[in-house]
XYZ file of N, CA and C in Angstrom:
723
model
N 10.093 3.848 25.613
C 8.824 3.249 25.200
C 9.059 2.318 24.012
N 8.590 1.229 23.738
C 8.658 0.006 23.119
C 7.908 0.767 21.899
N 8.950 0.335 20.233
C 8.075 0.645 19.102
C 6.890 -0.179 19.102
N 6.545 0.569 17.664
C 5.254 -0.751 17.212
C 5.212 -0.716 16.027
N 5.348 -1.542 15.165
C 5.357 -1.597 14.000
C 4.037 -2.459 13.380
N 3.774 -1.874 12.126
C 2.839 -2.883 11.497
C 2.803 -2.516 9.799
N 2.699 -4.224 9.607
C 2.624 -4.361 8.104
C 1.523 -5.080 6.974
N 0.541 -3.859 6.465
C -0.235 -4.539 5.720
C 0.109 -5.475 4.529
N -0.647 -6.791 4.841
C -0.858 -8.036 3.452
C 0.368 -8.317 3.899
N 0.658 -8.915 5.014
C 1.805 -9.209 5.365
C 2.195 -10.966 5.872
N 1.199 -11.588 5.190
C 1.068 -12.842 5.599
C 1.739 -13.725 4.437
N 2.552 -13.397 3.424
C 2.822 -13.662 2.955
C 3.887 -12.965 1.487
N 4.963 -13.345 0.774
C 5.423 -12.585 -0.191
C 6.817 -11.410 0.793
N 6.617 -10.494 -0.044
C 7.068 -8.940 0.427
C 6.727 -9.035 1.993
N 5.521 -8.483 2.389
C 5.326 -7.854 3.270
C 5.524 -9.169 4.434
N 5.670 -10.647 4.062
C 5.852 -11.030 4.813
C 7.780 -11.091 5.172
N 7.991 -10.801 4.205
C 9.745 -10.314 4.432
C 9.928 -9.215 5.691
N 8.755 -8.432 5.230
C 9.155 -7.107 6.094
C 9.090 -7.530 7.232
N 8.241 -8.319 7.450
C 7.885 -8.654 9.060
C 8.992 -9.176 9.657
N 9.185 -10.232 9.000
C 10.902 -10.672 9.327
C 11.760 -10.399 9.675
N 12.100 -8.938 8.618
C 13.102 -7.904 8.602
C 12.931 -7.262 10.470
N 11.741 -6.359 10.513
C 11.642 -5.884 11.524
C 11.801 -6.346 12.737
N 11.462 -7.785 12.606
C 11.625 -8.534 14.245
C 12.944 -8.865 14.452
N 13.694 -8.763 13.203
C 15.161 -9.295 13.686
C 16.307 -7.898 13.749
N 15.353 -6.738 13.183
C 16.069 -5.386 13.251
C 16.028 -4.764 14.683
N 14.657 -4.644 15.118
C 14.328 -3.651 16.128
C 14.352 -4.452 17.921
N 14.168 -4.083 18.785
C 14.262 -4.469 19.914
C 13.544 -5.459 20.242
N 13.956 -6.564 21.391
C 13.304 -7.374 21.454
C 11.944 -7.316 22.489
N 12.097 -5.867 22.816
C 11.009 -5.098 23.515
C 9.625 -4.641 22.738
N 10.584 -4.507 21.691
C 9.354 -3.495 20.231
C 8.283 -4.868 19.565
N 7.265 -4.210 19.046
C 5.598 -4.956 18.842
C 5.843 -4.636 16.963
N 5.941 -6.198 16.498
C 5.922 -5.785 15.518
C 4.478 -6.750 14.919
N 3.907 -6.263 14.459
C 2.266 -6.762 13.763
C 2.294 -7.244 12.431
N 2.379 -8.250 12.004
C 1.757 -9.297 11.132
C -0.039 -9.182 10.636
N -0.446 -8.610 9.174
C -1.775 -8.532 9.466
C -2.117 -9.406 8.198
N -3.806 -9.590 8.367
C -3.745 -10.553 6.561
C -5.085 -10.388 6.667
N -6.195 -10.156 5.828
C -7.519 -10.703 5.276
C -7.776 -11.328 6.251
N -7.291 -12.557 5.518
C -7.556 -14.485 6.159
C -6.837 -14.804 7.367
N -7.997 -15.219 8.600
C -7.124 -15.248 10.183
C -6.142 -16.180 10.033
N -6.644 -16.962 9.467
C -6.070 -18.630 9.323
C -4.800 -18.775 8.759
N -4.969 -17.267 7.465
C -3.312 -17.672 6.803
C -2.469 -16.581 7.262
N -3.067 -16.099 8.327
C -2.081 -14.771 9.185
C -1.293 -15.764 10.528
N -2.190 -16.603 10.728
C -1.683 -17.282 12.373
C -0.418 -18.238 11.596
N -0.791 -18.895 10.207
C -0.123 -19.701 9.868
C 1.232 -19.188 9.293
N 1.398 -17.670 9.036
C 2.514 -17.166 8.854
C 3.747 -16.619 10.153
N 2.588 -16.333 11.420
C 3.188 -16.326 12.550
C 3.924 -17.682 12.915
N 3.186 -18.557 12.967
C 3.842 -20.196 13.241
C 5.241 -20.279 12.319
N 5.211 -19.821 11.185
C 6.383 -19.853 10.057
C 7.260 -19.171 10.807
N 7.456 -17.824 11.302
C 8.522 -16.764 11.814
C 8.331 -17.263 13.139
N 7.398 -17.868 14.087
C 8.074 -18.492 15.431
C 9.051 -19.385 15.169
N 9.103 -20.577 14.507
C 9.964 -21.017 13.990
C 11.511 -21.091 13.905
N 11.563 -19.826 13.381
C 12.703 -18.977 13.285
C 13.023 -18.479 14.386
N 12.722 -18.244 15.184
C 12.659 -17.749 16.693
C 12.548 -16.460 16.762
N 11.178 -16.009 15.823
C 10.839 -14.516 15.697
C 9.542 -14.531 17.132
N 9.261 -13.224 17.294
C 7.927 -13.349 17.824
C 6.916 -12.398 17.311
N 6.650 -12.060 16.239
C 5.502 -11.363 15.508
C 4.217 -11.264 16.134
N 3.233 -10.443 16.008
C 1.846 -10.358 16.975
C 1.230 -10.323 15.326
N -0.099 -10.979 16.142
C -1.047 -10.987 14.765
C -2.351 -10.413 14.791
N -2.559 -9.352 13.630
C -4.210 -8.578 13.528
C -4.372 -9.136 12.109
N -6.167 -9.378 12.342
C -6.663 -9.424 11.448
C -6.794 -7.722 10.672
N -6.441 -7.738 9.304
C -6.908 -6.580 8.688
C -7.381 -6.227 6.907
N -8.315 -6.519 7.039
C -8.757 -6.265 5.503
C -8.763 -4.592 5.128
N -7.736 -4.344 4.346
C -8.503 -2.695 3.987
C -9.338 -2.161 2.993
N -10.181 -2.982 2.674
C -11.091 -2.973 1.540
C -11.816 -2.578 2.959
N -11.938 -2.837 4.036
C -13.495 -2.761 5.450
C -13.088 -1.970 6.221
N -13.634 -0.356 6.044
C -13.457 0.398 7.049
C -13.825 0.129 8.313
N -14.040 -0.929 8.537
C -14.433 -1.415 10.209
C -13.727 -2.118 10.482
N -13.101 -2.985 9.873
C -11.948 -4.048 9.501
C -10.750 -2.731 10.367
N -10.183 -1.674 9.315
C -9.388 -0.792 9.637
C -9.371 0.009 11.076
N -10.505 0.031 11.195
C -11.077 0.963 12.391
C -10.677 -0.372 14.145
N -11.356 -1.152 14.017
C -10.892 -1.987 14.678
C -9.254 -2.114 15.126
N -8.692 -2.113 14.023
C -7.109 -1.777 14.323
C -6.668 -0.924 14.796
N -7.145 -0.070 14.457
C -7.249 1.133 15.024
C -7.140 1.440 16.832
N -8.205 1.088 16.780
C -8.910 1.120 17.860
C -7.854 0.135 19.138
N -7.429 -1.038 18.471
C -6.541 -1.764 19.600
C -5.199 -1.359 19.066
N -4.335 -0.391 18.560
C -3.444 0.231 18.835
C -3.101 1.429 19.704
N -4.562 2.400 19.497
C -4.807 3.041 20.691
C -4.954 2.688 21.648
N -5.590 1.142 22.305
C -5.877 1.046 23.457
C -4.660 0.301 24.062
N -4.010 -0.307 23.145
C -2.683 -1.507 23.752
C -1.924 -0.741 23.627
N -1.179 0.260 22.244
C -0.002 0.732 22.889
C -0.244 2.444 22.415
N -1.205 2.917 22.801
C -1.355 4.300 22.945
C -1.015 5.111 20.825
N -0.415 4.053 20.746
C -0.458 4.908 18.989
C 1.146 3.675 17.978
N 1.565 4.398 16.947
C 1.926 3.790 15.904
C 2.657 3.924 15.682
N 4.099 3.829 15.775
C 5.634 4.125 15.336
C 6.288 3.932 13.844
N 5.572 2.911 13.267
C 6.312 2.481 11.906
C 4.891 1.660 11.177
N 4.309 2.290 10.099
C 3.805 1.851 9.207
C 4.142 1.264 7.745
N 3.561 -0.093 7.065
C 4.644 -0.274 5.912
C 3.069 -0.322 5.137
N 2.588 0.652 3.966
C 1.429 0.096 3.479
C 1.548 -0.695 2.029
N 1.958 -2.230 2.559
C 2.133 -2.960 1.635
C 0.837 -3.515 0.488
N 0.251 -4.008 1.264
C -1.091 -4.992 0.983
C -1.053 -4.445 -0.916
N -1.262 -5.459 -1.917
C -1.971 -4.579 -2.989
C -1.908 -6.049 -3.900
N -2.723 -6.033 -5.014
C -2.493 -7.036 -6.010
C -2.345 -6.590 -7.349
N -1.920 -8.175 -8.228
C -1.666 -7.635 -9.548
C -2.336 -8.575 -10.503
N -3.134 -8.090 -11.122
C -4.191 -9.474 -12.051
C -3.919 -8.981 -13.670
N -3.028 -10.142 -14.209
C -2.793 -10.461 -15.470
C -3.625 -11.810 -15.644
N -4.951 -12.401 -15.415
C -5.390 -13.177 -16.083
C -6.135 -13.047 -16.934
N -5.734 -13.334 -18.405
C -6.238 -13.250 -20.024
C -8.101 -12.982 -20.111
N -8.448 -13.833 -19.079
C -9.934 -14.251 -19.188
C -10.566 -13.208 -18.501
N -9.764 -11.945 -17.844
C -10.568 -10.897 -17.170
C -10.629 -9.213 -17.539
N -11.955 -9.435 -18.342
C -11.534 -8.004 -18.875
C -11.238 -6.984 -18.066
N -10.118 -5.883 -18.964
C -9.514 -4.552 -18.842
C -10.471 -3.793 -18.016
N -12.066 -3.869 -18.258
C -12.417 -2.415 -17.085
C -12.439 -3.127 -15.645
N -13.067 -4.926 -15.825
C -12.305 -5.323 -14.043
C -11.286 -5.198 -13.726
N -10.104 -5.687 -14.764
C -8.515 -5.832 -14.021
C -8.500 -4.097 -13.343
N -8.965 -2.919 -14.369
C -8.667 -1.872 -13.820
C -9.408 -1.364 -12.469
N -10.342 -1.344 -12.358
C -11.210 -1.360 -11.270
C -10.670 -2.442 -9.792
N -10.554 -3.299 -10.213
C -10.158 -3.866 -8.647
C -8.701 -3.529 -8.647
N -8.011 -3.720 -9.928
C -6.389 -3.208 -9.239
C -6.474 -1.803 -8.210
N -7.369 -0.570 -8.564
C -7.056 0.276 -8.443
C -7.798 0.633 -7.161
N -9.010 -0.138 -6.836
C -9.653 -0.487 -5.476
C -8.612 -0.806 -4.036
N -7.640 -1.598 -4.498
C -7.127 -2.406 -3.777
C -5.603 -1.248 -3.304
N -5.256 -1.196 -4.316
C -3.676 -0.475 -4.911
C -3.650 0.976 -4.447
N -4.782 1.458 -4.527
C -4.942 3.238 -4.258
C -5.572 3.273 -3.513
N -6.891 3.274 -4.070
C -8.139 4.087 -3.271
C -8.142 3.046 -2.056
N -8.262 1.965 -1.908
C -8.156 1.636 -0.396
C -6.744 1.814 0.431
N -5.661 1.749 0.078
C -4.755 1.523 0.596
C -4.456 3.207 1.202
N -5.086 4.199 0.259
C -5.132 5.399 0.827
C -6.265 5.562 1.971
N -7.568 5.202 1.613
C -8.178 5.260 2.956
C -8.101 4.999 4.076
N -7.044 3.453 4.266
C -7.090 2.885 5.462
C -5.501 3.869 5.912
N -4.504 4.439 5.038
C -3.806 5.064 5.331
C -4.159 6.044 6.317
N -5.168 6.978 6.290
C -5.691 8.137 6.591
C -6.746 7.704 7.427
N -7.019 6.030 7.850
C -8.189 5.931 9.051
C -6.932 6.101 10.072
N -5.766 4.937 9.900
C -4.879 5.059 10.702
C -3.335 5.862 11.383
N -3.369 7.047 9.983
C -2.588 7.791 10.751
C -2.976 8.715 11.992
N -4.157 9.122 11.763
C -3.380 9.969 13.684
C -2.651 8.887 14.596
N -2.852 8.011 14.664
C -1.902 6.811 15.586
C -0.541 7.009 15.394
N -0.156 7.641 14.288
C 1.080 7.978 14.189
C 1.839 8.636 15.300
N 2.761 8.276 15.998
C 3.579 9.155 16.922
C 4.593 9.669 16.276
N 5.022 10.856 17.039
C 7.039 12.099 16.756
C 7.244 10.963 16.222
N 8.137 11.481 15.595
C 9.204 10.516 14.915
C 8.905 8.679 14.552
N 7.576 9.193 14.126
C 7.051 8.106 13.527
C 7.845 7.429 11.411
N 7.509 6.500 11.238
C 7.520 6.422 9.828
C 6.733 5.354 9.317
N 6.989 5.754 8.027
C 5.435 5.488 7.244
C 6.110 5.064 5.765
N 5.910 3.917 5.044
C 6.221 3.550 3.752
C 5.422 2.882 3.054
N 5.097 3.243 1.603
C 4.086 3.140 0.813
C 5.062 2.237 -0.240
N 4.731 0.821 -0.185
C 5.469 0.338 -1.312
C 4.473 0.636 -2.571
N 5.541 1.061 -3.400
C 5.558 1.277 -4.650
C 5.995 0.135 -5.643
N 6.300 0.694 -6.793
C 7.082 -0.329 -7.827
C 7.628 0.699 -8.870
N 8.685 -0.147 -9.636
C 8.995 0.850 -10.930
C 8.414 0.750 -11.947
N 7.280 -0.033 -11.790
C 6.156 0.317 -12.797
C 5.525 1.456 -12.919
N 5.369 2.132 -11.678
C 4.744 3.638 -11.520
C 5.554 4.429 -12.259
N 7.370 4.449 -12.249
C 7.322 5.398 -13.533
C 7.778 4.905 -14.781
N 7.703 3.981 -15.138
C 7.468 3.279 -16.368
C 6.587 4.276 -17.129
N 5.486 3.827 -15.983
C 3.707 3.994 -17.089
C 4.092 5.343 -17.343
N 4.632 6.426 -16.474
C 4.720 7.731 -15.790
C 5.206 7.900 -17.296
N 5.985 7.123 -17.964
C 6.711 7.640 -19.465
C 5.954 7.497 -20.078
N 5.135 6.632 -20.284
C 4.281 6.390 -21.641
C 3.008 7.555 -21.222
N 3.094 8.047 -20.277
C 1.751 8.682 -20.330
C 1.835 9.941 -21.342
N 0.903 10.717 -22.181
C 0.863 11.732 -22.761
C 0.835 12.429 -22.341
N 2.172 14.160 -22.429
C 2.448 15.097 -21.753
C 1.438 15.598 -21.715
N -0.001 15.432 -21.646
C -0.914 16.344 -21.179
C -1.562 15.713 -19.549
N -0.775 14.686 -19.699
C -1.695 13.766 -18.550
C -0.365 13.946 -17.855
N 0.757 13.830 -17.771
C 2.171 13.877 -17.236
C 2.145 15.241 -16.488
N 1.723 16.210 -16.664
C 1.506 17.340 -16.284
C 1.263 17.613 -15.071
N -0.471 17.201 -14.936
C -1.017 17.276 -13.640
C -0.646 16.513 -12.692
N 0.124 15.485 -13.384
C 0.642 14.113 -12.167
C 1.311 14.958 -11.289
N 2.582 15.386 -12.257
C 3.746 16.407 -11.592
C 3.384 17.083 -10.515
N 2.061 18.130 -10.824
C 1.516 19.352 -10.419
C 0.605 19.302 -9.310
N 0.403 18.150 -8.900
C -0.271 17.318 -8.023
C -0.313 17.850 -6.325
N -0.888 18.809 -6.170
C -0.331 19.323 -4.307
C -1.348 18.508 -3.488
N -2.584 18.175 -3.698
C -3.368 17.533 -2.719
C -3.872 16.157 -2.671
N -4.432 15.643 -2.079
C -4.892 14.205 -2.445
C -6.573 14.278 -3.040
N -6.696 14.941 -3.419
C -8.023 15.379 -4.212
C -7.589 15.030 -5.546
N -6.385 16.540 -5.868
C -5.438 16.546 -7.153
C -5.543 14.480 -7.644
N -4.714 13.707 -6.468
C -4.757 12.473 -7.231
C -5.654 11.530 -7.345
N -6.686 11.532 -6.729
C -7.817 10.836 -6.638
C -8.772 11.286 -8.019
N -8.313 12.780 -8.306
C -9.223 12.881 -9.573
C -8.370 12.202 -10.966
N -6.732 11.926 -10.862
C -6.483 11.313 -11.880
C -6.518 10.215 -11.973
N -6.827 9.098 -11.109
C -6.853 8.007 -10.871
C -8.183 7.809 -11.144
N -9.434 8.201 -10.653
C -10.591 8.161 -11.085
C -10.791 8.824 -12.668
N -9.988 9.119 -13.047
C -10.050 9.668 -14.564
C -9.523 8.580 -15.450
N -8.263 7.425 -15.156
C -8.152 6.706 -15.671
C -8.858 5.517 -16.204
N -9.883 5.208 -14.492
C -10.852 3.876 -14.347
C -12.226 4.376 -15.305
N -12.019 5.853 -15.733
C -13.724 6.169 -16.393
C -13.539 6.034 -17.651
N -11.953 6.559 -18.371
C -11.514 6.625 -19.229
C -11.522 4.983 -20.158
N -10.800 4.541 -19.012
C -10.639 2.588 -19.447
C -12.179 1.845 -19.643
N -13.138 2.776 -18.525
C -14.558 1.910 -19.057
C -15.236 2.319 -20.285
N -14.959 3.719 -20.450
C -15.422 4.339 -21.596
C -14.893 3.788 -22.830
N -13.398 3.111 -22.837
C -12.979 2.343 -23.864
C -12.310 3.806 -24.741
N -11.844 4.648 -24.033
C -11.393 6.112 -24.721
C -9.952 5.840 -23.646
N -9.181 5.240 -22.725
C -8.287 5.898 -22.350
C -7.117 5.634 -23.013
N -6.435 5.418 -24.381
C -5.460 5.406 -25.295
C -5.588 6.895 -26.073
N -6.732 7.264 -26.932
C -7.148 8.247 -27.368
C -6.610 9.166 -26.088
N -7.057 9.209 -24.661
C -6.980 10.186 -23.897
C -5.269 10.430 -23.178
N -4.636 9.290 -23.466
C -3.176 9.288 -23.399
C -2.719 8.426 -22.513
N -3.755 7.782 -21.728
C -2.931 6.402 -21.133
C -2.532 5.538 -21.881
N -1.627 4.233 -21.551
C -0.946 3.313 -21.900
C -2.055 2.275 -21.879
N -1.931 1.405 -22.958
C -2.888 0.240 -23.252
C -2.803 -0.670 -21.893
N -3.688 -1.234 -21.763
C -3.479 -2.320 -20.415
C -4.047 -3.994 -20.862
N -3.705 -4.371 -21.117
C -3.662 -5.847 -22.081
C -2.913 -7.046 -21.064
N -2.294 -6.573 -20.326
C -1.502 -7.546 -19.396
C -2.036 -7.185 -18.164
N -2.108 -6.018 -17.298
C -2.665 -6.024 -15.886
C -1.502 -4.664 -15.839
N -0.601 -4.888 -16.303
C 0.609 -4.244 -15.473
C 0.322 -2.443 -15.643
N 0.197 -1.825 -17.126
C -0.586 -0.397 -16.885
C -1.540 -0.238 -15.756
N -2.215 -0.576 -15.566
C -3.265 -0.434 -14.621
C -2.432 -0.657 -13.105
N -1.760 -1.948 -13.026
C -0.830 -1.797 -11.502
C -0.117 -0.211 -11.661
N 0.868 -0.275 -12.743
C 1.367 0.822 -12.993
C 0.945 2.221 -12.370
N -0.530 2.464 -12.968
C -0.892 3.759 -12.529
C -1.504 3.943 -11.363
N -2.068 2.743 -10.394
C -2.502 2.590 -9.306
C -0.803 3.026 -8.091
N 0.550 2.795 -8.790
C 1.644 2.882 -8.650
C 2.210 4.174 -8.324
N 1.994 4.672 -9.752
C 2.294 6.275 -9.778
C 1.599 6.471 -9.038
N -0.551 6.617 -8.670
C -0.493 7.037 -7.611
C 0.039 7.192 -6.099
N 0.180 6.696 -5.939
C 0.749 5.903 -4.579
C 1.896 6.920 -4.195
N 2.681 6.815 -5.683
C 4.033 7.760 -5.346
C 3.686 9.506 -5.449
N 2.575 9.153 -6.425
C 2.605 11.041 -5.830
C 1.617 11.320 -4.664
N 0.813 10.499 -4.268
C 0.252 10.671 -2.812
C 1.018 10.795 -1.813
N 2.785 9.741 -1.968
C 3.228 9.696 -0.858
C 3.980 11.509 -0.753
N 3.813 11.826 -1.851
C 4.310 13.006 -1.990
C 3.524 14.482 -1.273
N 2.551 14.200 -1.380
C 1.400 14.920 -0.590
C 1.049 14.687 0.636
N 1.287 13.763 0.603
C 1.456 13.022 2.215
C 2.484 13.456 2.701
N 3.708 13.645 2.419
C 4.457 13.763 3.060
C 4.599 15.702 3.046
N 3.972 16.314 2.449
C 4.270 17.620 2.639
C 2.792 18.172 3.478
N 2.393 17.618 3.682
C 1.080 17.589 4.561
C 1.495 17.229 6.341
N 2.140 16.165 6.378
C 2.449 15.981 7.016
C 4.194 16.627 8.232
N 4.927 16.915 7.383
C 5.840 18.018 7.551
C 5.613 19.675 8.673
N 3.849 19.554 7.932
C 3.495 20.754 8.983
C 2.119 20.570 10.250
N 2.210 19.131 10.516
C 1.440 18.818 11.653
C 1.989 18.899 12.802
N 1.291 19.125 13.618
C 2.389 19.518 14.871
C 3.163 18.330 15.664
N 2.772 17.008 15.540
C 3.610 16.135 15.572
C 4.759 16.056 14.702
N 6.444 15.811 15.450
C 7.258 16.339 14.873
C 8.546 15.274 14.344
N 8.549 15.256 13.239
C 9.940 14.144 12.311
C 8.959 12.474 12.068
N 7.635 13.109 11.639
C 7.196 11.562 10.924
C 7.723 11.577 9.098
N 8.218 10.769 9.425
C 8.709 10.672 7.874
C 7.786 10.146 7.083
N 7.580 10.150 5.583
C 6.564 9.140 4.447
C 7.638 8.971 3.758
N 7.952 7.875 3.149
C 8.603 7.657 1.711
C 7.869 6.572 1.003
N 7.921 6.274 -0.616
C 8.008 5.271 -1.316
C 8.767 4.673 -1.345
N 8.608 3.305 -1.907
C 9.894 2.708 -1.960
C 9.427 1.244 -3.216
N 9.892 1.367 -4.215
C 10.394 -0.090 -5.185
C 11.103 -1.140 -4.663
N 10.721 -2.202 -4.234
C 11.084 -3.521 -3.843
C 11.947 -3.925 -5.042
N 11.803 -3.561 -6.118
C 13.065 -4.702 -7.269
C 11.584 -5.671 -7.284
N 12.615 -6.709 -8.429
C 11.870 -7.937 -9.179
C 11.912 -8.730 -8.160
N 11.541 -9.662 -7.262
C 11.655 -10.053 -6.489
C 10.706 -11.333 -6.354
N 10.971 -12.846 -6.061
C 10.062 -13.917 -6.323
C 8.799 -13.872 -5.654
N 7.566 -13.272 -6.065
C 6.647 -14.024 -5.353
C 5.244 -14.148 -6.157
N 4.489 -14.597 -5.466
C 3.358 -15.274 -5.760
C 2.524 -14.394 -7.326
N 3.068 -12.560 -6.586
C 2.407 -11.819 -7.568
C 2.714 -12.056 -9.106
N 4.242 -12.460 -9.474
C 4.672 -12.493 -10.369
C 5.513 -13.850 -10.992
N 4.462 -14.645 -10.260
C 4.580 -16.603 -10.390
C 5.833 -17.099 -10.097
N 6.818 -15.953 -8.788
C 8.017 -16.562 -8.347
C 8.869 -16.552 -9.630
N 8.961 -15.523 -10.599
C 9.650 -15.441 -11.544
C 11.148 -14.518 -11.015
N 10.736 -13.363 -10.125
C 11.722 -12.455 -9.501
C 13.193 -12.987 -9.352
């Protein structure tokens, strides 16, 4: 049976690497999916890798829109019965001066966590045996992970469910609006990057819960890992990488 792969925010940057990667790794039988927001700059990234003499398939997918997600959903079940390889890339990073700390924190962490976990969990049952699943991360997640105050370092650790991280992540964004989360032991966020940071760490200890959650479903050898890309040129970080 022919894989299927798919990679969110993949129209560009990283995830449009991955796409790359995969079409020139896996069979020329296997479905590998290209997805983006914007139809226009998803088709126009396919045209880029035809080019090359890739053949990428293209979904629209916003995961901010559980209908957006669901839709995908829905035509992976019906075209190829379920999901072999997930990459949940999609996420942003806003260091612009002119936008205050409780937005930068709030949409980083919209985008970075809390959605990227929901649409995670619309679309895993699609997961098949010996499926896999990767949550890019960064080494900003344990950067921040140091500066945090061993009282907050604690529960990160101690973390068994996805409740456990959703309440520290929502503890950070109340903390940062309250204008108390330094006092409470997070790291100042003045640049964007704390806030990517801890949207980061989540990610990595979700994939951690995720993956021991998953270990005892009766579908059998789906793997989860994180994974840090390195400094790497793109758009997020003005092609400095």
């Amino acid at each position: 049976m022919p894989k299927v792969a798919l990679v969110t925010g993949s129209n560009k940057g990283i995830g449009f690497a991955i796409v790359r990667s995969l079409c020139k790794k896996l069979h020329d039988s296997d479905v590998v999916y290209l997805t983006s927001r914007d139809v226009n700059r998803g088709k126009e990234a396919i045209k880029q890798l035809q080019k090359e003499g890739l053949n990428p398939h293209f979904h629209q997918l916003d995961i901010s829109d559980d209908q957006s997600v669901q839709k995908l959903l829905d035509h992976l079940l019906k075209t190829h019965g379920g999901l072999d390889i997930l990459v949940n890339n999609a996420g942003i990073l806003i260091n612009d001066p002119g936008i205050s700390i409780a937005e930068k924190v709030q949409r980083t962490l919209k985008t970075n966590f809390f959605d990227t976990l929901k649409s995670y969990n619309i679309l895993s049952p699609a997961i098949r045996p010996h499926g896999r699943v990767v949550f890019v991360s960064s080494g900003w997640g344990p950067i921040v992970y140091k500066r945090l105050s061993p009282a907050l370092q604690k529960p990160f650790a101690e973390a068994k469910t996805e409740d456990d991280v959703q309440t520290l992540i929502k503890k950070f964004e109340s903390d940062v609006i309250a204008g108390t989360h330094v006092q409470e032991g997070w790291p100042e966020d003045d640049d964007g990057k704390p806030s990517y940071g801890v949207s980061k760490l989540g990610i990595i200890i979700a994939t951690k819960v995720f993956g021991e959650q998953i270990s005892k479903d009766t579908r059998k050898d789906i793997l989860i890992n994180s994974c840090s890309h390195g400094y790497v040129a793109t758009d997020m970080n003005q092609q400095k990488g």
